[in-house]
């Protein structure tokens, strides 16, 4: 399919949506028309696409008539409501929310890792959670070469992962704190929760709501999405995964301290660095002698996942520590979604199979 | 020894030194006289102790004449130069630098954990590193009850751990960033290193210099100090420890994501929470239903170590995650040092053994 396409961006005015516009502009996709969809509140706003003004429209089921590809990032309930309507009208949807990620009929895709999962799509392809994507981009080449027995991750997640309003709140709190004023928290740790705490100059060990087992839903996502992506399409038994997710006063760019045990204990840190350096989507930044290691401020605006500080656990053979950073709004969201769309176009997959039920 | 004592604070104008003055004021120690010592640059400055002005003096070997207790926090080279001079003059020194920590003749003490190690001091007792102290305060009751096989820690360390100048730099950088100006980094990640990076709205996975094995010296400290403190005075074989230390844009209060495996696999998260709740110096803040968990902003100015988010690894029996926060300048430094001094006084240990060689 090489003709020009109509692409709709659902949630076009959000932190991820605005970056979806940028990433689509810079992509290889031949776009005939872009539709920018949002809630009634944002309808009428003007955005630019390739130099032309585009008016933001309120989303209705009819918005998807004639649309080939939907890029969706307006929240899980919006995706649940509208994506089946889009699929019904023949559009293929790349969904950045958690609405369909664990649905067995929905591929959960990181193109560098499991592009082949897209081939069996039924109209919706899910984009994994931001913190999952960058970890799995870094772990996949290690897993493919040496197998993985266990992963223990602690995250350092940026405010923008909770949306534009959380990012603005961080800036306002930081300014208030520097001025000696009280910080006013209304959004974080999680919109809709009973209690809110300041993030500026603080750490919040809660991202999303708590499950009954004491893990947050963000931690649950990292555990289960990682397995769905890596185990679905590779073949090396089970991987144990546990996670602690922490929000940190950073605007853009998640950090992750990842401890992992490989199955093949002959692997050295040098071997792993070589596999990472050769892996698609990974940039190895690992030179302690010259103080080279990944940092959020250096990753902002980049599409890659940056990995450094790869070193063996000195007392546990076959285990390693590494440090992973990526722009959570790009590889963690907008770029991964547009990248999926690029591959859908290249592989002639922009069509909804007949009798698709979702 | 219940008579009034002369206490010298070495490095009295630094971030930790100023808190040593506060903690000493609030302590049970009967202080006859306080001597505030610093470099020539700070000599002549005025500080308050229990309502009276005290002039900061330049440190010389003679400064320690007539001093009973020295609390030192002026850097490793200053401790190496002056503490033997103080001991020679009969003073017992509590040293907050890394100068003597791994010396087999120097007890490395957290009073809640291994107070008994103080009994064999030769004039110097070392205060562990800030990140080590809070982790070991939380792990010790677990270790005593269930044994420990392995500890994997990722730290979230505040700027003030690198001193007052790093803390000021964080504030200046944050203001510059909010104003849209370039951030000017001169201190972090580590004073004296070749390259400096901004910390505001960023993460720096380097604390202290790099060792040849790829670990930073901060990580080395966490590994080796933890073993010296816990294994010296308890008896349950070896503990494997690995660490990743990251500086985060927080002013005061370190966070730690601690993964640990106990030897006694019958232990449940509830058992561990009960041991933590009963442990000296620990406050359990662990109620996900009410969003109760430790946060640096809530720990600032407190002497305790706060622990929450205790939960089992869902796939690895006997392993758990927890989240630990403490004021790095208090329990991590000034309070632990003054607490050691209090115990030295209470246990009649404020005397240098004859023929002490250090």
XYZ file of C-alpha atoms in Angstrom:
716
model
C 0.000 0.000 0.000
C 1.924 3.031 -1.202
C -0.880 5.525 -1.889
C -1.408 8.507 0.377
C -3.234 7.864 3.621
C -5.609 9.659 5.925
C -4.307 9.567 9.496
C -6.322 10.567 12.550
C -4.622 11.523 15.822
C -6.945 10.985 18.756
C -5.928 13.081 21.753
C -4.053 15.468 19.470
C -3.632 18.276 22.007
C -2.001 16.218 24.792
C 1.689 15.780 25.616
C 1.886 12.605 23.540
C -0.600 13.775 20.854
C 1.423 16.878 19.983
C 4.505 14.670 19.634
C 2.541 12.232 17.448
C 1.960 15.159 15.061
C 5.718 15.916 15.020
C 6.722 12.290 14.597
C 4.178 11.769 11.813
C 5.489 14.890 10.041
C 9.008 13.461 10.176
C 7.958 9.919 9.210
C 8.190 8.015 5.936
C 4.393 7.748 5.734
C 2.773 9.475 2.774
C -0.027 11.436 4.431
C -2.875 12.704 2.279
C -4.827 14.184 5.155
C -4.415 14.432 8.907
C -7.407 14.668 11.238
C -6.739 16.024 14.715
C -9.322 14.752 17.190
C -9.808 15.656 20.816
C -12.521 16.298 23.389
C -15.143 19.047 22.953
C -13.021 21.237 25.233
C -10.147 21.420 22.721
C -12.271 21.471 19.541
C -11.618 24.549 17.422
C -7.958 24.902 18.434
C -5.523 25.254 15.567
C -2.442 23.060 15.112
C 0.088 22.871 12.283
C 0.878 19.844 10.137
C 3.587 20.200 7.478
C 3.099 23.948 7.428
C -0.678 23.970 7.135
C -3.273 24.844 9.736
C -5.457 22.004 10.942
C -8.524 22.637 13.112
C -8.929 20.257 16.050
C -12.313 18.484 15.885
C -14.422 16.917 18.602
C -14.261 13.139 18.366
C -17.412 11.314 17.230
C -17.817 7.845 15.694
C -18.233 9.537 12.315
C -14.823 11.219 12.681
C -13.285 7.939 11.514
C -15.058 7.733 8.145
C -12.398 7.499 5.452
C -9.556 7.235 7.952
C -6.817 4.667 7.230
C -4.765 4.862 10.418
C -5.668 6.103 13.902
C -2.974 7.038 16.395
C -4.698 7.164 19.776
C -3.480 8.691 23.035
C -6.526 10.207 24.731
C -6.853 7.820 27.681
C -8.129 4.278 28.084
C -11.836 5.084 28.274
C -11.694 7.162 25.072
C -9.894 4.340 23.262
C -12.432 1.791 24.518
C -15.281 3.971 23.298
C -13.970 5.071 19.908
C -11.449 2.552 18.556
C -14.065 -0.165 17.870
C -15.998 2.528 15.951
C -12.867 3.330 13.941
C -12.164 -0.347 13.211
C -15.788 -0.803 12.154
C -15.158 1.921 9.564
C -12.035 0.215 8.240
C -9.322 2.123 10.114
C -6.328 0.371 11.676
C -5.619 1.782 15.141
C -2.335 2.122 17.025
C -3.395 2.632 20.619
C -1.087 4.226 23.172
C -3.425 3.590 26.131
C -3.669 0.503 28.317
C -7.238 -0.256 27.089
C -6.431 -3.245 24.862
C -2.827 -4.137 25.753
C -3.536 -7.424 27.487
C -6.298 -8.490 25.064
C -5.072 -11.777 23.520
C -6.351 -10.612 20.118
C -4.375 -7.368 20.229
C -0.656 -7.444 19.385
C 1.500 -5.467 21.820
C 4.343 -4.219 19.687
C 7.792 -2.706 19.878
C 8.928 -2.819 16.248
C 12.591 -3.558 17.088
C 11.517 -6.488 19.263
C 8.383 -8.194 17.950
C 7.301 -6.603 14.674
C 6.045 -10.028 13.500
C 3.253 -9.864 16.109
C 1.602 -7.144 13.996
C 0.807 -9.605 11.215
C -2.071 -11.100 13.168
C -3.746 -7.802 14.073
C -7.551 -7.478 14.036
C -7.644 -3.720 13.589
C -5.949 -2.606 16.795
C -2.250 -2.747 17.669
C -1.304 -1.669 21.191
C 1.673 0.474 22.086
C 3.206 -0.775 25.374
C 3.539 1.384 28.465
C 6.416 3.909 28.297
C 8.468 2.325 31.084
C 8.034 -1.132 29.542
C 9.141 -0.093 26.049
C 12.561 1.276 26.936
C 13.355 -1.641 29.251
C 12.357 -4.239 26.673
C 14.252 -2.473 23.855
C 17.367 -2.854 26.030
C 16.617 -6.377 27.294
C 15.559 -7.945 23.979
C 19.026 -8.249 22.401
C 20.341 -9.667 25.677
C 17.445 -12.118 25.870
C 17.909 -13.228 22.270
C 21.627 -13.857 22.774
C 21.796 -15.256 26.300
C 18.262 -15.902 27.603
C 16.864 -14.199 30.690
C 15.966 -15.808 34.002
C 15.047 -12.793 36.096
C 14.574 -9.018 35.822
C 14.403 -6.640 38.803
C 13.736 -3.038 37.790
C 13.492 0.234 39.713
C 12.203 3.134 37.651
C 12.840 6.889 37.837
C 9.876 8.237 35.839
C 9.364 11.768 34.547
C 6.283 13.894 35.277
C 5.322 14.118 31.601
C 4.464 10.419 31.717
C 1.363 11.523 33.625
C 0.487 14.051 30.931
C 0.903 17.732 30.185
C -0.946 18.845 33.338
C 1.404 16.867 35.598
C 4.401 18.362 33.814
C 3.023 21.888 34.307
C 2.300 21.082 37.948
C 5.934 20.031 38.482
C 7.166 23.360 37.068
C 4.700 25.353 39.181
C 5.630 23.416 42.318
C 9.346 23.869 41.668
C 8.893 27.633 41.284
C 6.784 27.814 44.451
C 9.398 25.852 46.415
C 12.242 28.073 45.183
C 10.176 31.122 46.184
C 9.604 29.667 49.653
C 5.878 29.209 48.975
C 3.683 26.194 49.664
C 3.429 23.706 46.833
C -0.064 22.991 45.572
C -0.495 19.388 44.355
C -3.704 18.522 42.491
C -2.683 15.840 39.999
C 0.169 13.556 41.043
C 0.741 10.802 42.009
C -2.266 9.883 39.865
C -5.219 11.826 38.511
C -8.419 10.894 40.301
C -6.719 9.494 43.422
C -7.887 10.753 46.813
C -4.562 12.207 47.907
C -2.134 14.336 45.953
C 1.478 15.051 46.861
C 4.047 17.487 45.468
C 6.652 15.972 43.152
C 9.094 18.907 43.002
C 12.193 18.111 45.108
C 10.403 14.928 46.157
C 9.976 11.260 45.176
C 6.596 9.531 44.829
C 6.718 5.725 44.954
C 3.248 5.478 43.415
C 2.456 5.533 39.687
C -1.151 4.672 38.835
C -3.449 3.026 41.420
C -2.590 0.212 43.821
C -3.593 -3.385 43.124
C -4.672 -5.712 45.938
C -1.231 -7.379 46.000
C 0.501 -4.127 46.995
C 1.954 -3.441 43.546
C 0.859 -0.369 41.618
C -0.834 -0.806 38.261
C 2.280 0.699 36.614
C 4.384 -2.064 38.173
C 1.775 -4.620 37.074
C 2.081 -3.296 33.512
C 5.878 -3.595 33.509
C 5.644 -7.195 34.718
C 2.888 -8.414 32.407
C 3.584 -6.363 29.272
C 7.248 -7.404 29.342
C 6.222 -11.053 29.313
C 3.596 -10.578 26.596
C 6.112 -8.826 24.312
C 9.150 -11.004 24.924
C 7.612 -14.438 25.452
C 4.918 -14.276 22.763
C 7.339 -14.310 19.925
C 10.527 -15.790 21.219
C 11.119 -19.136 22.764
C 13.125 -19.520 25.932
C 10.768 -20.405 28.744
C 9.608 -18.044 31.443
C 11.184 -14.828 32.749
C 10.626 -13.664 36.314
C 9.984 -9.909 36.459
C 9.475 -7.595 39.422
C 9.287 -3.807 39.453
C 9.276 -0.748 41.701
C 8.033 2.377 39.912
C 8.876 5.814 41.292
C 7.948 9.251 39.966
C 10.885 11.682 40.098
C 11.045 15.468 39.580
C 12.192 15.232 35.979
C 10.109 16.719 33.132
C 10.958 14.370 30.262
C 12.918 11.104 30.133
C 12.532 8.005 32.271
C 15.520 6.338 33.940
C 15.594 2.666 34.884
C 17.992 0.710 37.053
C 17.689 -2.797 35.616
C 19.159 -5.885 37.297
C 18.991 -9.044 35.206
C 20.182 -12.623 35.310
C 20.980 -14.335 32.003
C 20.574 -18.066 31.379
C 23.914 -18.447 29.608
C 26.432 -17.714 32.335
C 29.315 -17.478 29.865
C 28.072 -13.976 28.929
C 30.362 -11.145 30.036
C 29.597 -7.436 30.418
C 31.659 -6.861 27.244
C 29.503 -9.386 25.347
C 26.348 -7.657 26.523
C 27.692 -4.214 25.622
C 28.494 -5.511 22.127
C 24.965 -6.898 21.691
C 23.486 -3.590 22.887
C 25.733 -1.526 20.607
C 24.524 -3.563 17.613
C 20.838 -3.581 18.593
C 18.309 -1.509 16.626
C 16.971 1.496 18.527
C 19.697 1.264 21.196
C 22.572 3.691 21.705
C 25.252 2.426 24.066
C 26.544 5.295 26.239
C 28.891 3.416 28.510
C 32.312 4.891 29.150
C 32.889 5.492 32.871
C 36.451 6.705 32.262
C 35.003 9.672 30.388
C 31.842 9.950 32.543
C 29.627 8.861 29.656
C 26.275 7.441 30.748
C 22.622 8.039 29.841
C 20.837 11.085 31.295
C 17.245 12.303 30.703
C 18.366 15.793 29.638
C 20.558 14.233 26.930
C 17.803 11.849 25.750
C 15.031 14.442 25.422
C 13.831 14.783 21.835
C 15.647 11.618 20.679
C 14.008 8.453 19.373
C 16.591 6.021 20.742
C 16.912 4.148 23.999
C 20.205 4.895 25.758
C 21.969 2.239 27.818
C 25.006 2.490 30.041
C 26.602 1.409 33.315
C 26.539 -2.227 32.202
C 28.484 -4.207 34.801
C 28.377 -7.652 36.394
C 27.047 -8.293 39.862
C 30.395 -8.975 41.545
C 28.989 -11.788 43.674
C 26.269 -13.404 41.562
C 27.520 -15.092 38.373
C 25.395 -14.389 35.300
C 23.747 -11.298 36.830
C 24.268 -7.706 35.700
C 23.205 -4.132 36.426
C 22.502 -1.560 33.730
C 21.020 1.948 33.468
C 18.467 2.725 30.722
C 17.109 6.156 29.688
C 14.711 7.159 26.926
C 12.386 10.043 26.056
C 9.138 8.681 27.496
C 7.062 10.814 25.115
C 8.899 9.587 21.988
C 10.139 5.974 22.125
C 7.890 5.542 25.170
C 4.809 6.749 23.286
C 4.561 8.908 20.125
C 7.557 7.588 18.197
C 6.843 3.915 18.957
C 3.267 4.456 17.734
C 4.320 6.224 14.514
C 7.048 3.613 14.027
C 4.361 0.883 14.216
C 2.309 2.845 11.670
C 5.354 3.091 9.355
C 5.836 -0.677 9.529
C 2.118 -1.301 8.960
C 2.373 0.754 5.767
C 5.634 -0.864 4.649
C 4.281 -4.373 5.283
C 0.913 -3.669 3.636
C -0.994 -4.235 6.869
C -3.199 -1.116 6.792
C -6.429 -3.034 6.396
C -8.903 -4.506 8.833
C -9.444 -8.248 8.385
C -13.030 -9.231 7.488
C -15.330 -10.144 10.364
C -12.943 -8.520 12.844
C -14.472 -8.578 16.312
C -13.038 -6.441 19.076
C 31.241 9.671 82.738
C 28.528 12.142 83.600
C 30.508 15.368 83.944
C 30.197 18.066 81.343
C 32.188 17.564 78.161
C 33.997 19.653 75.608
C 32.829 18.772 72.109
C 34.521 19.921 68.913
C 32.690 19.960 65.592
C 35.099 19.752 62.683
C 33.564 21.114 59.475
C 31.065 23.115 61.517
C 29.908 25.362 58.665
C 28.984 22.608 56.184
C 25.564 21.054 55.492
C 26.256 18.227 57.938
C 28.259 20.359 60.413
C 25.432 22.842 60.929
C 23.095 19.914 61.616
C 25.635 18.414 64.033
C 25.331 21.662 66.027
C 21.513 21.338 66.061
C 21.565 17.642 66.933
C 24.118 18.212 69.708
C 21.961 21.023 71.122
C 18.991 18.646 71.231
C 20.984 15.688 72.578
C 21.247 14.224 76.061
C 24.952 15.046 76.215
C 25.980 17.514 78.921
C 28.128 19.962 76.992
C 30.480 22.244 78.922
C 31.960 23.841 75.851
C 31.572 23.508 72.107
C 34.403 24.292 69.714
C 33.429 24.973 66.127
C 36.293 24.180 63.760
C 36.570 24.759 60.038
C 39.040 25.825 57.360
C 40.762 29.235 57.423
C 38.154 30.455 54.943
C 35.315 30.113 57.474
C 37.300 31.131 60.571
C 35.759 34.128 62.313
C 32.175 33.316 61.333
C 29.681 33.313 64.196
C 27.354 30.415 64.969
C 24.931 29.865 67.853
C 25.009 27.021 70.353
C 22.259 26.906 72.998
C 21.666 30.625 72.576
C 25.273 31.738 72.810
C 27.557 32.995 70.077
C 30.477 30.765 69.182
C 33.254 31.956 66.886
C 34.353 29.444 64.241
C 38.085 28.718 64.560
C 40.602 27.512 62.020
C 41.507 23.880 62.709
C 45.022 23.179 63.984
C 46.390 20.173 65.899
C 46.243 22.321 69.043
C 42.508 22.902 68.546
C 41.925 19.500 70.117
C 43.637 20.223 73.459
C 41.111 19.577 76.206
C 38.509 18.212 73.802
C 36.593 15.094 74.900
C 34.608 14.315 71.744
C 35.185 15.318 68.123
C 32.374 15.162 65.573
C 34.040 15.354 62.174
C 32.508 16.075 58.779
C 35.017 18.178 56.863
C 36.047 15.651 54.230
C 38.269 12.582 54.202
C 41.615 14.378 53.854
C 40.831 16.682 56.785
C 39.876 13.709 58.949
C 43.046 11.856 57.967
C 45.161 14.874 58.871
C 43.520 15.946 62.115
C 41.794 13.012 63.810
C 45.058 11.240 64.756
C 46.114 14.590 66.313
C 42.858 14.689 68.263
C 43.211 11.087 69.431
C 46.819 11.808 70.486
C 45.395 14.539 72.755
C 42.839 12.190 74.298
C 39.745 13.004 72.276
C 37.383 10.319 70.997
C 36.367 11.043 67.396
C 33.164 10.222 65.555
C 34.085 10.581 61.911
C 31.457 11.132 59.221
C 33.928 10.843 56.318
C 35.074 7.706 54.515
C 38.674 8.141 55.755
C 38.710 5.344 58.332
C 35.537 3.353 57.641
C 37.152 0.223 56.293
C 40.080 0.290 58.779
C 39.799 -3.002 60.708
C 40.651 -1.138 63.939
C 37.829 1.377 63.475
C 34.279 0.356 64.400
C 31.690 1.341 61.768
C 28.589 1.996 63.807
C 24.844 2.437 63.479
C 23.722 2.445 67.131
C 20.442 0.596 66.446
C 22.342 -2.143 64.641
C 25.810 -2.732 66.080
C 26.347 -0.497 69.111
C 28.486 -3.248 70.665
C 31.176 -2.644 68.000
C 31.948 0.689 69.739
C 33.364 -1.107 72.782
C 36.573 -1.961 70.968
C 37.280 1.528 69.642
C 40.830 2.919 69.562
C 39.826 6.578 69.551
C 37.943 6.758 66.264
C 34.452 5.493 65.494
C 33.294 5.826 61.895
C 29.849 6.909 60.794
C 28.791 4.898 57.714
C 27.910 6.498 54.404
C 24.428 8.095 54.321
C 22.956 5.684 51.780
C 24.327 2.705 53.709
C 22.916 3.814 57.065
C 19.259 4.025 56.100
C 19.351 0.756 54.160
C 21.013 -1.126 57.012
C 18.647 0.362 59.638
C 15.806 -1.159 57.580
C 17.538 -4.444 56.745
C 18.945 -5.234 60.192
C 15.668 -6.309 61.844
C 14.879 -8.444 58.787
C 18.354 -9.951 58.852
C 18.149 -10.708 62.554
C 14.769 -12.420 62.200
C 15.065 -14.230 58.876
C 18.652 -13.999 57.603
C 19.581 -12.353 54.306
C 20.955 -14.027 51.196
C 21.010 -11.163 48.749
C 20.388 -7.402 48.554
C 19.934 -5.441 45.298
C 19.536 -1.704 45.870
C 18.879 1.242 43.564
C 19.256 4.626 45.241
C 17.586 7.988 44.618
C 20.019 10.350 46.384
C 19.494 14.008 47.234
C 21.841 16.816 46.196
C 22.651 17.741 49.803
C 24.524 14.442 50.122
C 27.219 16.151 48.040
C 27.300 19.139 50.394
C 25.846 22.595 50.695
C 27.360 23.796 47.417
C 25.692 20.991 45.440
C 22.369 21.785 47.090
C 22.710 25.475 46.139
C 23.690 24.473 42.627
C 20.515 22.384 42.281
C 18.377 25.368 43.301
C 20.209 27.719 40.925
C 19.913 25.241 38.060
C 16.201 24.681 38.704
C 15.580 28.450 38.629
C 17.599 28.840 35.429
C 15.687 26.009 33.763
C 12.309 27.461 34.774
C 13.446 30.817 33.380
C 14.472 29.175 30.103
C 18.152 29.877 30.768
C 21.127 27.548 30.404
C 22.006 25.587 33.531
C 25.554 26.052 34.802
C 26.962 22.892 36.420
C 30.250 23.198 38.325
C 29.990 20.643 41.122
C 27.929 17.539 40.427
C 28.165 14.665 39.789
C 31.270 14.862 41.979
C 33.530 17.702 43.038
C 36.904 17.510 41.344
C 35.732 15.322 38.431
C 36.560 16.446 34.901
C 32.972 16.764 33.687
C 29.999 18.342 35.409
C 26.344 17.877 34.479
C 23.168 19.655 35.611
C 21.054 17.764 38.160
C 17.877 19.883 37.988
C 15.172 18.004 36.040
C 17.806 15.344 35.355
C 19.231 12.092 36.762
C 22.950 11.437 37.251
C 23.924 7.772 37.583
C 27.291 8.688 39.075
C 27.965 9.421 42.750
C 31.661 9.703 43.633
C 34.357 8.481 41.234
C 34.382 5.269 39.205
C 36.344 2.222 40.320
C 38.086 -0.027 37.778
C 35.261 -2.587 37.970
C 32.682 -0.092 36.636
C 31.038 0.547 40.007
C 31.197 4.013 41.527
C 32.869 4.474 44.875
C 29.442 5.223 46.384
C 28.230 1.813 45.209
C 31.436 0.238 46.555
C 30.711 1.843 49.938
C 27.159 0.475 50.037
C 28.405 -3.026 49.258
C 31.359 -3.131 51.651
C 30.063 -1.006 54.525
C 26.842 -3.028 54.660
C 28.852 -6.210 55.106
C 31.188 -4.695 57.695
C 28.260 -3.462 59.803
C 25.949 -6.458 59.516
C 28.410 -9.348 59.378
C 30.903 -8.116 61.978
C 28.547 -8.470 64.829
C 25.914 -10.944 63.777
C 26.345 -14.472 62.645
C 24.599 -15.784 59.571
C 27.177 -16.272 56.840
C 27.659 -14.041 53.876
C 25.234 -11.600 52.235
C 25.499 -10.763 48.557
C 25.057 -7.036 47.947
C 24.946 -5.037 44.722
C 24.047 -1.375 44.234
C 23.236 1.261 41.636
C 23.503 4.807 43.016
C 21.765 7.675 41.244
C 21.661 11.376 42.140
C 18.141 12.831 41.751
C 16.912 16.456 41.821
C 15.824 16.347 45.451
C 17.339 18.691 48.049
C 17.153 16.551 51.208
C 16.199 12.911 51.771
C 17.478 9.808 50.005
C 15.098 7.187 48.588
C 16.095 3.545 48.111
C 14.374 0.746 46.223
C 15.626 -2.328 48.064
C 15.139 -5.878 46.795
C 16.156 -8.585 49.245
C 16.023 -12.352 49.605
C 15.672 -13.806 53.090
C 17.112 -17.164 54.156
C 13.979 -18.251 56.011
C 11.401 -18.594 53.266
C 8.535 -18.889 55.740
C 8.720 -15.097 56.238
C 5.752 -13.186 54.819
C 5.448 -9.485 53.992
C 3.262 -9.138 57.113
C 6.014 -10.709 59.261
C 8.573 -8.317 57.816
C 6.299 -5.309 58.320
C 5.845 -6.365 61.968
C 9.606 -6.632 62.505
C 10.105 -3.210 60.882
C 7.339 -1.607 62.947
C 9.021 -2.850 66.135
C 12.570 -1.936 65.111
C 14.383 0.987 66.771
C 14.824 4.010 64.498
C 12.333 2.681 61.942
C 8.897 4.122 61.193
C 6.711 1.876 59.046
C 4.698 3.989 56.563
C 3.022 1.269 54.577
C -0.659 1.640 53.810
C -1.308 1.598 50.061
C -5.093 1.822 50.583
C -4.558 5.277 52.059
C -1.572 6.173 49.837
C 0.806 6.104 52.781
C 4.436 5.563 51.817
C 7.748 7.288 52.575
C 8.629 10.511 50.740
C 11.728 12.737 51.116
C 9.646 15.886 51.777
C 7.943 14.097 54.690
C 11.241 12.737 56.091
C 13.168 16.035 56.061
C 14.151 17.123 59.567
C 13.295 13.746 61.142
C 15.727 11.357 62.773
C 13.952 8.161 61.752
C 14.228 5.888 58.751
C 10.884 5.457 56.978
C 9.976 2.188 55.286
C 7.019 1.301 53.095
C 5.837 -0.562 50.001
C 6.919 -3.884 51.552
C 5.668 -6.629 49.228
C 6.757 -10.057 48.063
C 8.288 -10.714 44.676
C 5.292 -12.507 43.147
C 7.481 -15.031 41.336
C 10.501 -15.565 43.581
C 9.728 -17.142 46.957
C 11.506 -15.507 49.905
C 12.243 -12.278 47.997
C 10.725 -8.871 48.691
C 10.746 -5.264 47.526
C 10.650 -2.271 49.871
C 11.081 1.506 49.686
C 13.255 3.284 52.272
C 13.572 7.053 52.871
C 15.550 9.019 55.439
C 16.949 12.517 55.924
C 20.472 11.973 54.593
C 21.828 14.876 56.667
C 20.341 13.562 59.946
C 20.203 9.761 60.264
C 22.506 9.614 57.264
C 25.083 11.872 58.922
C 24.665 14.370 61.792
C 22.153 12.473 63.922
C 23.874 9.104 63.588
C 27.140 10.785 64.675
C 25.574 12.558 67.675
C 23.693 9.354 68.533
C 27.032 7.499 68.601
C 28.399 10.253 70.871
C 25.378 9.898 73.180
C 25.978 6.159 73.463
C 29.713 6.680 74.049
C 28.843 8.951 76.969
C 26.157 6.625 78.341
C 28.453 3.595 78.099
C 31.457 5.426 79.602
C 33.503 5.015 76.428
C 34.718 8.632 76.072
C 38.370 7.759 76.620
C 41.180 6.767 74.322
C 42.740 3.401 75.221
C 46.441 3.596 76.134
C 48.954 3.076 73.352
C 46.251 3.647 70.758
C 47.805 3.606 67.289
C 45.869 4.861 64.308
